[in-house]
XYZ file of C-alpha atoms in Angstrom:
498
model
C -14.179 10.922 -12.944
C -14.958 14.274 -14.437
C -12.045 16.542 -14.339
C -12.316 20.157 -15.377
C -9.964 21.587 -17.819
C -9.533 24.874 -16.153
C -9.172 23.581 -12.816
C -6.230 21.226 -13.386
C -4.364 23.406 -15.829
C -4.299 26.315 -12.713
C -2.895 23.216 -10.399
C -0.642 21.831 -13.826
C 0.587 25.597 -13.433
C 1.807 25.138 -9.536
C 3.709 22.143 -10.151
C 1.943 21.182 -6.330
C 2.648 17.788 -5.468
C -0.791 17.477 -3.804
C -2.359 17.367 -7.487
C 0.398 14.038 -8.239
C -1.572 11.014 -9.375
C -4.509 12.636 -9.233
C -4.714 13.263 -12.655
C -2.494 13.537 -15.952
C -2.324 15.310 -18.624
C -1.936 14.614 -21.998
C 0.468 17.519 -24.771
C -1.482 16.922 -27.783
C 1.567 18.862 -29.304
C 4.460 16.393 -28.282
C 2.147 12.915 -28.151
C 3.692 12.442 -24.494
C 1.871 12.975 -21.190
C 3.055 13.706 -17.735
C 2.385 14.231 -14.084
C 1.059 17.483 -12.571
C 4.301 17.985 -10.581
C 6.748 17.579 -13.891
C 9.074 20.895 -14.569
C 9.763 20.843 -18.247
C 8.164 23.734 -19.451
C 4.296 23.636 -19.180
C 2.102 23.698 -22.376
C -0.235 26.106 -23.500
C -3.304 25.027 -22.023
C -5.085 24.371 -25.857
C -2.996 21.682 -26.379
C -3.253 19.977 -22.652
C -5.797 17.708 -22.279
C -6.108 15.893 -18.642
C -6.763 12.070 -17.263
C -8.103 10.672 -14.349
C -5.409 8.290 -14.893
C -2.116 7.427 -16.986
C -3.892 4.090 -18.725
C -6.751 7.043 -19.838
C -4.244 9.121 -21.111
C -2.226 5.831 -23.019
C -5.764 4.820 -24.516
C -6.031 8.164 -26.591
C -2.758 7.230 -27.376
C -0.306 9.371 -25.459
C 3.294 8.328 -24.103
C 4.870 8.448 -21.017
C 7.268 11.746 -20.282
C 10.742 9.985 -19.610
C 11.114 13.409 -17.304
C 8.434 12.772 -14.713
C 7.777 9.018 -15.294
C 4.436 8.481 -14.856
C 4.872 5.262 -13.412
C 6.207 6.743 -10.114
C 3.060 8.806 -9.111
C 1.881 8.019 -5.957
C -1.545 5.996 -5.913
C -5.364 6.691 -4.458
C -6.510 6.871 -0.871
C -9.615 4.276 -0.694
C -12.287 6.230 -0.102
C -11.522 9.000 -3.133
C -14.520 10.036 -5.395
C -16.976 7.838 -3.848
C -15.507 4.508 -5.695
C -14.400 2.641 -3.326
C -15.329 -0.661 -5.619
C -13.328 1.029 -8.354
C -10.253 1.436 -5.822
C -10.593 -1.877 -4.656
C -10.761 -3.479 -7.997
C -7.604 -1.713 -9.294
C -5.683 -2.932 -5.750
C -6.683 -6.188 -7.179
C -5.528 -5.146 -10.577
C -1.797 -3.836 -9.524
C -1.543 -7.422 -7.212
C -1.660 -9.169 -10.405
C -5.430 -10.341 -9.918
C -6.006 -10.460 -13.572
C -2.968 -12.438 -14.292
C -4.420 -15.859 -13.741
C -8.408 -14.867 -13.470
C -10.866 -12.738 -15.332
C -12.961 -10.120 -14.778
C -15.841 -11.567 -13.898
C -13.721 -13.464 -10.920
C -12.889 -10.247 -10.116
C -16.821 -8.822 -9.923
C -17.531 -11.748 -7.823
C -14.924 -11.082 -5.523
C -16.142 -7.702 -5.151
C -19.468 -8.930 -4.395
C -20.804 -6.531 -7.425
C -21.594 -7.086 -11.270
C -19.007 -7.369 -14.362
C -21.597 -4.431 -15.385
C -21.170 -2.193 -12.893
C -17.612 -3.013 -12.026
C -16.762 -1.602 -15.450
C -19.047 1.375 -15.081
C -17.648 2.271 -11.387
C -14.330 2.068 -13.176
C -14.322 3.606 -16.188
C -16.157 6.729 -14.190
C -13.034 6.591 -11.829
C -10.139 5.804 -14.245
C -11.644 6.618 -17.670
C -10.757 3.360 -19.044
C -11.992 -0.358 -18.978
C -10.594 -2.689 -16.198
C -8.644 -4.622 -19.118
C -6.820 -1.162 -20.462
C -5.713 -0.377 -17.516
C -4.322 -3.516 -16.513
C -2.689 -3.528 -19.821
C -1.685 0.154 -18.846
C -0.088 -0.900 -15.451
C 1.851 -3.862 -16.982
C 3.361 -1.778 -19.092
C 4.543 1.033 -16.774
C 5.956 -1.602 -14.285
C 8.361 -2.985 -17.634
C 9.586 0.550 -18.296
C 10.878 0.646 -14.811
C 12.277 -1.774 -14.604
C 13.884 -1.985 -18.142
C 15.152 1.588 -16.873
C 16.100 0.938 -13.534
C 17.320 -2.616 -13.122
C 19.796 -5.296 -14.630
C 17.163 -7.939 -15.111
C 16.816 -10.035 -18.260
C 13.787 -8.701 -20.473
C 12.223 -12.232 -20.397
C 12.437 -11.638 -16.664
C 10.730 -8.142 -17.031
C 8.312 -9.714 -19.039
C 6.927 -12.130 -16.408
C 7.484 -9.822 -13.622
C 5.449 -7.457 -15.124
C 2.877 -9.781 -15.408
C 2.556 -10.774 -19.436
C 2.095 -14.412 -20.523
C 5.577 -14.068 -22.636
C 8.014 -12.272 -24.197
C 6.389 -11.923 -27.171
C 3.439 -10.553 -25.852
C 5.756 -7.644 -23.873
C 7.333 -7.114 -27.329
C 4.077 -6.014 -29.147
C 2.431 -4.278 -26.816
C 5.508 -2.331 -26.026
C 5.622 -1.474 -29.965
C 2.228 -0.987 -30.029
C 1.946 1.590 -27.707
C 5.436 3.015 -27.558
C 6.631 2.812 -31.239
C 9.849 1.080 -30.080
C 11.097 -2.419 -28.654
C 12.245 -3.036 -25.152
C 15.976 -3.514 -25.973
C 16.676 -0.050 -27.849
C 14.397 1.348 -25.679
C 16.449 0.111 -22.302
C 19.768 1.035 -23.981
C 18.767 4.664 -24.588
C 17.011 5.463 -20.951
C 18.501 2.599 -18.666
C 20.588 4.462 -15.767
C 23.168 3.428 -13.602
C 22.724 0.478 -11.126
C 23.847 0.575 -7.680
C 23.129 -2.355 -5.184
C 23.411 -2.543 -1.672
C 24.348 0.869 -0.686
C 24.463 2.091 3.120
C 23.490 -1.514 4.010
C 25.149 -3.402 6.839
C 24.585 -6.956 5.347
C 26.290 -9.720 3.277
C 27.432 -8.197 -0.087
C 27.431 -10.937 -1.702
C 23.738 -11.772 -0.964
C 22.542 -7.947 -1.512
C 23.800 -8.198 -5.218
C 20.840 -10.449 -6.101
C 18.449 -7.625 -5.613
C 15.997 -5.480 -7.410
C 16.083 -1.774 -6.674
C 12.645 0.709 -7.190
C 10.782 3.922 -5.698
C 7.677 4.163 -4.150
C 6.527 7.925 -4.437
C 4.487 9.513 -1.964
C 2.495 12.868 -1.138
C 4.582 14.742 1.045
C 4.684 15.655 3.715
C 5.831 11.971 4.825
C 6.613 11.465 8.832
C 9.134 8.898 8.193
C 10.736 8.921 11.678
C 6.947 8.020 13.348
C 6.209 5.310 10.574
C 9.604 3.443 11.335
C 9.125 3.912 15.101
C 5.416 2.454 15.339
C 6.584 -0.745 13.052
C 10.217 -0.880 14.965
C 7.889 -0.955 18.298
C 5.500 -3.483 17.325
C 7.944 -5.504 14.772
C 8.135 -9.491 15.544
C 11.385 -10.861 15.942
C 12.941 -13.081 13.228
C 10.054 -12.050 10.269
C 10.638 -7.906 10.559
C 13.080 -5.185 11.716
C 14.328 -1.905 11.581
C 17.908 -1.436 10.327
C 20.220 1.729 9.938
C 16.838 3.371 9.258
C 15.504 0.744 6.503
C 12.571 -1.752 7.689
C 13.376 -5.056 6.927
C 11.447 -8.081 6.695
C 10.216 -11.934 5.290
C 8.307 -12.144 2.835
C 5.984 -14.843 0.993
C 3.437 -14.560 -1.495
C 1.203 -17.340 -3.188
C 0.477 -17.260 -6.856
C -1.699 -19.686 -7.312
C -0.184 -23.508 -6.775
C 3.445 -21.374 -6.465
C 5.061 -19.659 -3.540
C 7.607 -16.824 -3.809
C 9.576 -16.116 -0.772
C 12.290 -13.775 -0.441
C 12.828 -10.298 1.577
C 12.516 -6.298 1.371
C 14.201 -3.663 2.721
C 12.699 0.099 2.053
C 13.945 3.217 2.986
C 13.303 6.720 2.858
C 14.736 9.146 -0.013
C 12.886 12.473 0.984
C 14.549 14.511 -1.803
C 12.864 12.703 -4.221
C 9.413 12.450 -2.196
C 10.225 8.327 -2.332
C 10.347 5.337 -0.483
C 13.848 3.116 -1.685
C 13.064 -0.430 -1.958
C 15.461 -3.465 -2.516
C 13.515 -6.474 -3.210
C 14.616 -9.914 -3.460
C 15.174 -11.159 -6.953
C 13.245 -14.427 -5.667
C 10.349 -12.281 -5.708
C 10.889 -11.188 -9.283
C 7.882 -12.934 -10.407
C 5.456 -11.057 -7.872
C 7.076 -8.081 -8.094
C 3.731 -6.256 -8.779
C 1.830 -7.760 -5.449
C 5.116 -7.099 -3.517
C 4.588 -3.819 -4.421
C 0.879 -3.739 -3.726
C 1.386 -4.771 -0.338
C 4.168 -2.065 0.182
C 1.907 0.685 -0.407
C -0.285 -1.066 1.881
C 1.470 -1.078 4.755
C 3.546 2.530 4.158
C -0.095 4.632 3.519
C 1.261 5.593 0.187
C -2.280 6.506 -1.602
C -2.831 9.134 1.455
C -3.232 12.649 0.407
C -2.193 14.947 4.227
C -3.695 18.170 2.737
C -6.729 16.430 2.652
C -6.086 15.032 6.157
C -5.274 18.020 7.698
C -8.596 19.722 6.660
C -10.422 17.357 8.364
C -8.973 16.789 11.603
C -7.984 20.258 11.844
C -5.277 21.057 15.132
C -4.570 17.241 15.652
C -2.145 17.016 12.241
C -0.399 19.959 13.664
C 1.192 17.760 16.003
C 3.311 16.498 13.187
C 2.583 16.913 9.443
C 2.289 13.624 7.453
C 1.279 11.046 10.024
C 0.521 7.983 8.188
C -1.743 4.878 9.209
C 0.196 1.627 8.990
C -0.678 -0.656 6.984
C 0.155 -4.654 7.270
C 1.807 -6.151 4.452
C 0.545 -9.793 5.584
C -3.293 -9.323 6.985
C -3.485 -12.451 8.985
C 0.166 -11.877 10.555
C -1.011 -8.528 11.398
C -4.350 -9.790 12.920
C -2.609 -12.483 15.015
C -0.379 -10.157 16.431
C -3.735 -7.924 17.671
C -4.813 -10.849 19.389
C -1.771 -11.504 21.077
C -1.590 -7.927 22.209
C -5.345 -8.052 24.083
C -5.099 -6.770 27.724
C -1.012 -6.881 27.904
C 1.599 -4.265 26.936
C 3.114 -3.806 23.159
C 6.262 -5.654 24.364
C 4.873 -8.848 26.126
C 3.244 -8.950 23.090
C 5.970 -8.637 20.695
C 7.679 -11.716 22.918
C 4.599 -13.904 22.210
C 4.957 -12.988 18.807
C 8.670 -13.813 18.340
C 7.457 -17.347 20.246
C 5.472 -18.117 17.542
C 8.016 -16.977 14.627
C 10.199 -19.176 16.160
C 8.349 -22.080 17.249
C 5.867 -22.326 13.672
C 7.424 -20.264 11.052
C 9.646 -21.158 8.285
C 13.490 -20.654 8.444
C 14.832 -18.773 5.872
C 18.126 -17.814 5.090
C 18.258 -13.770 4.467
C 21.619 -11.643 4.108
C 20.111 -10.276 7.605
C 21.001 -11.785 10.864
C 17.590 -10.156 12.166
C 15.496 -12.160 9.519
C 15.512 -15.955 9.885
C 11.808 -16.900 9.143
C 8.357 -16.507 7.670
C 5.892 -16.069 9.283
C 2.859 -19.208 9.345
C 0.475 -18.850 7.001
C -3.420 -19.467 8.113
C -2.968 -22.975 6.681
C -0.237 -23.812 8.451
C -1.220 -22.317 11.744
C -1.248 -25.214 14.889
C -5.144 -26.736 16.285
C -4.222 -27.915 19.015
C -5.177 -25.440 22.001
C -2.286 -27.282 24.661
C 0.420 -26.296 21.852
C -0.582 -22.728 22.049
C -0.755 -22.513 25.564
C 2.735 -24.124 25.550
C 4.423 -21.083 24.386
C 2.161 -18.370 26.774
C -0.711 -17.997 24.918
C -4.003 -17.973 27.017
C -7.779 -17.947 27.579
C -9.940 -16.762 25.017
C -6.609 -15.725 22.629
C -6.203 -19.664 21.889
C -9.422 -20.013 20.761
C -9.646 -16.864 18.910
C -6.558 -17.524 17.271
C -7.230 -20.964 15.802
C -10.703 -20.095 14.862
C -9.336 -16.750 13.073
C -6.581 -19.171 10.813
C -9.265 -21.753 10.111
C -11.794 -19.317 8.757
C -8.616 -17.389 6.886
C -7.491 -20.692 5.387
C -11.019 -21.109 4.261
C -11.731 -18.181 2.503
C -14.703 -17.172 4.863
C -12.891 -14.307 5.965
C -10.056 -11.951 4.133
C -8.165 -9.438 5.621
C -6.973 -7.194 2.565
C -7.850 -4.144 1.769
C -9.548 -5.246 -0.725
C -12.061 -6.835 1.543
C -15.492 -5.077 2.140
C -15.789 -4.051 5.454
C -18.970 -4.410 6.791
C -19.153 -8.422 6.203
C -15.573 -8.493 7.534
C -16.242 -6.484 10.721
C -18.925 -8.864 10.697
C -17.009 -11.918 10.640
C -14.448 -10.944 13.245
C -17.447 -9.863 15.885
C -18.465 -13.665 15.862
C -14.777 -15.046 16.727
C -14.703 -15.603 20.234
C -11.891 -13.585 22.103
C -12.058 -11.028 19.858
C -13.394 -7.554 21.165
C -14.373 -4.019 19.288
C -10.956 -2.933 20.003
C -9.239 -5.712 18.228
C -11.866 -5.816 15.524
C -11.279 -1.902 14.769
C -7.608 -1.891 14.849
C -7.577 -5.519 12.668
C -9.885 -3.181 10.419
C -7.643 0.380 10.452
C -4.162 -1.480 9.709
C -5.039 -4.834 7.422
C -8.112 -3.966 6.182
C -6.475 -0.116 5.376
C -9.955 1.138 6.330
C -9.589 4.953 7.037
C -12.649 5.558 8.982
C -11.679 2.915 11.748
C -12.009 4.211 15.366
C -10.953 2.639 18.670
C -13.322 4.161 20.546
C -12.684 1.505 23.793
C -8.916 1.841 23.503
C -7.391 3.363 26.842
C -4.931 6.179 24.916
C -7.291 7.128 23.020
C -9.742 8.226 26.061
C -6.676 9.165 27.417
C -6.212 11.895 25.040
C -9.353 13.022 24.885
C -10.172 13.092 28.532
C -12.756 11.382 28.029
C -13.938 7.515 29.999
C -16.878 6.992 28.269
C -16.357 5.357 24.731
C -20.053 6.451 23.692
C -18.970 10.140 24.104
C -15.495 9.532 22.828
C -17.376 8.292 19.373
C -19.560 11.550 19.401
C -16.502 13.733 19.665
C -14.924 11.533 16.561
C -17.861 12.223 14.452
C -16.315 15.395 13.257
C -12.920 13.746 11.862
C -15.402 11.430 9.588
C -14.362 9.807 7.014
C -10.516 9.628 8.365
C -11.328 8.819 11.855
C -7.980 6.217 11.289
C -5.825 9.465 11.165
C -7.257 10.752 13.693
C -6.589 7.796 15.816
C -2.861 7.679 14.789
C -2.909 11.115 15.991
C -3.712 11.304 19.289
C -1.849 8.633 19.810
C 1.138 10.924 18.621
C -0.455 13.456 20.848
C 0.076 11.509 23.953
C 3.941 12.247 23.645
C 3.881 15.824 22.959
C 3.578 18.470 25.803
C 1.545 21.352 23.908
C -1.205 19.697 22.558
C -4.274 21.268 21.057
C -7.385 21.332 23.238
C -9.425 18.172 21.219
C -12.893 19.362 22.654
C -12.725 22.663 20.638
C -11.703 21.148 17.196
């Protein structure tokens, strides 16, 4: 990605936290480099030199500002600089994809070349896949030598290295310094459990981070659409924190464990407690939480395009889903029948196929099936008020899941995936758009056939209702999340004239 000097020094100069993440920049006087939105006292622009990212700015062999801390900037939106193979690859990359495969399993995944995977990339990020693996590994151990209690081995394989050792050099390699000093000079204070009503004794066991965002962030909407649609005994809402079960797969090992995130507006963050079970995917739990919270969206760039409808309310984010097959089974229960028959159905199948899990929340007692572990048999569906075309849908959906013919991360390239869910019988344009705006995190989704949304625009007809979309192109998603909104506000802008 080509950045020009004068361009970002003028936005390094507004401390604007619509330029955070978007680029760094690199003090060729001090050796350190820092986010846009950092307020020590800003260089002279000859000695700034700016990134398209902080593993760019490590590889010509800056360090981190302990001010700003890199490693909080909020991430990419996936259809930025027209790379969305680069964006998709580095999703991969902060999951932990490279930990246990190389880069040519990633290409392949991608459906692409190792060639032009590391073209695509290095254009977007200015470095090699590799580097800025390295580069994320590395941030993720700062943090959490800084802002947790853990063990450095235990940072070490969270953070996704082979071994100690191998934290140790690269840490001295790049930082001049080992992890221990480095922890006892910039650790901070630990608090756990704070404003939580659960067991304290559980809640000690718990890793603490932030999730930065672009502000503004409509907290208060995100928490009510999940709360609304949540599925009893796997998710929750609790004094303001979403809760839920968690499992994650690392090759022949599963992690399971829970999260609980909340919102710290002053500092433009998300507050996570994570499980300590979930130590060793720490870096894919995170993954999926930016998933499902829309933390790579950027709402200037939002509001340009859909124009009056983000006036609504500032900051509207599309959910996300941080399990894609939970998320898609739950849009197939929810065909033709209200949000909360559909959240009963869902809670029937928590309870009747999911995996009990002790949690210090009385809310959270299991996980959720996996695709593997989902039921065949049709009659023990229908035993728990699932019908018609759903059953079939539903089995047919797991089996292809479980087989790898379909994958619903955002990672996954949409057309074939669209594709894929049009042949499943029982499952509509509706469902296939909405599986496609939340787990697939694609922001150009539309529900063109979904009731509210002609609702809102006056308009029966779904063929006209996707002519008067074409103007919110390429975040159609946002626009969909907004007239949703829209529907509960009295003054509403006229959509016809946008």
């Amino acid at each position: 990605m080509l950045l020009n000097p004068e361009h970002c020094y003028q936005a390094l100069l507004t401390h604007d936290s619509r330029f955070d993440g978007r680029f760094y920049v690199g003090v060729s006087s001090t050796g350190i480099y820092c986010r846009p939105v950092c307020r020590v006292r800003t260089p002279k622009a000859v000695n700034c030199n700016f990134f398209p990212s902080a593993a760019a700015a490590e590889q010509e062999g800056y360090r981190p500002c302990l001010r700003c801390r890199p490693e909080r900037a909020p991430g990419y939106a996936s259809t930025e600089a027209g790379a969305r193979p680069a964006h998709i690859a580095a999703h991969h990359i902060d999951a932990g994809f490279l930990e246990g495969n190389s880069l040519a399993a990633l290409a392949l995944q991608l459906n692409i070349s190792e060639r032009h995977l590391r073209r695509v990339f290095a254009e977007t990020f200015g470095v090699a896949p590799v580097q800025y693996a390295q580069t994320q590994k590395l941030l993720l151990a700062r943090r959490l030598l800084r802002d947790t209690q853990l063990s450095i081995t235990d940072i070490a394989f969270a953070a996704g290295f082979g071994s100690l050792r191998r934290l140790h050099a690269l840490f001295q390699q790049k930082y001049e310094d080992a992890p221990g000093p480095w922890r006892k000079r910039h650790a901070r204070a630990v608090k756990a459990g704070a404003g939580l009503s659960v067991d304290d004794s559980a809640i000690d066991d718990t890793i603490e981070i932030e999730l930065a965002y672009r502000p503004p962030y409509a907290w208060q909407a995100q928490l009510d659409f999940l709360a609304g649609r949540a599925i009893a005994g796997i998710e929750a809402v609790i004094d303001a924190r979403y809760v839920r079960s968690v499992r994650i797969v690392r090759g022949d090992k599963i992690y399971c464990g829970w999260i609980s995130v909340g919102h710290t507006p002053a500092r433009q963050s998300l507050s996570v407690r994570i499980a300590a079970t979930l130590t060793p995917v720490l870096a894919a739990v995170c993954a999926k939480l930016r998933h499902l919270f829309d933390l790579g969206c950027d709402p200037d760039t939002i509001s340009a395009t859909v124009g009056p409808l983000a006036a609504t309310l500032p900051g509207l984010r599309v959910p996300g889903a941080f399990d894609g097959f939970e998320m898609a089974v739950r849009a197939i229960l929810g065909q033709q029948i209200s949000v909360a028959a559909a959240r009963t159905l869902a809670g029937r199948v928590a309870a009747k196929f999911g995996t009990p899990m002790a949690t210090p929340f009385a809310e959270i007692t299991h996980i959720f099936p996996s695709a593997a572990e989902w039921p065949t048999d049709a009659t023990t569906l229908s035993g728990i008020g699932i019908t018609g075309n759903r059953v079939i849908a539903l089995i047919e959906l797991a089996r292809r899941c479980a087989s790898g013919a379909l994958i619903l991360e955002p990672s996954a390239d949409i057309e074939p995936a669209l594709t894929e869910l049009a042949s499943i019988r029982g499952i509509g344009d509706w469902t296939a758009d909405y599986i496609a705006m939340r787990a697939l995190a694609w922001p150009d989704a539309f529900l063109h056939t979904d009731y509210a949304i002609k609702k809102a625009l006056g308009e029966a007809n779904p063929k006209r209702v996707l002519a008067i979309a074409e103007q919110w192109r390429p975040w159609r998603a946002y626009a969909t999340r907004y007239l949703w909104h829209s529907l509960s506000v009295k003054d509403t802008p006229n959509w016809r004239a946008v």
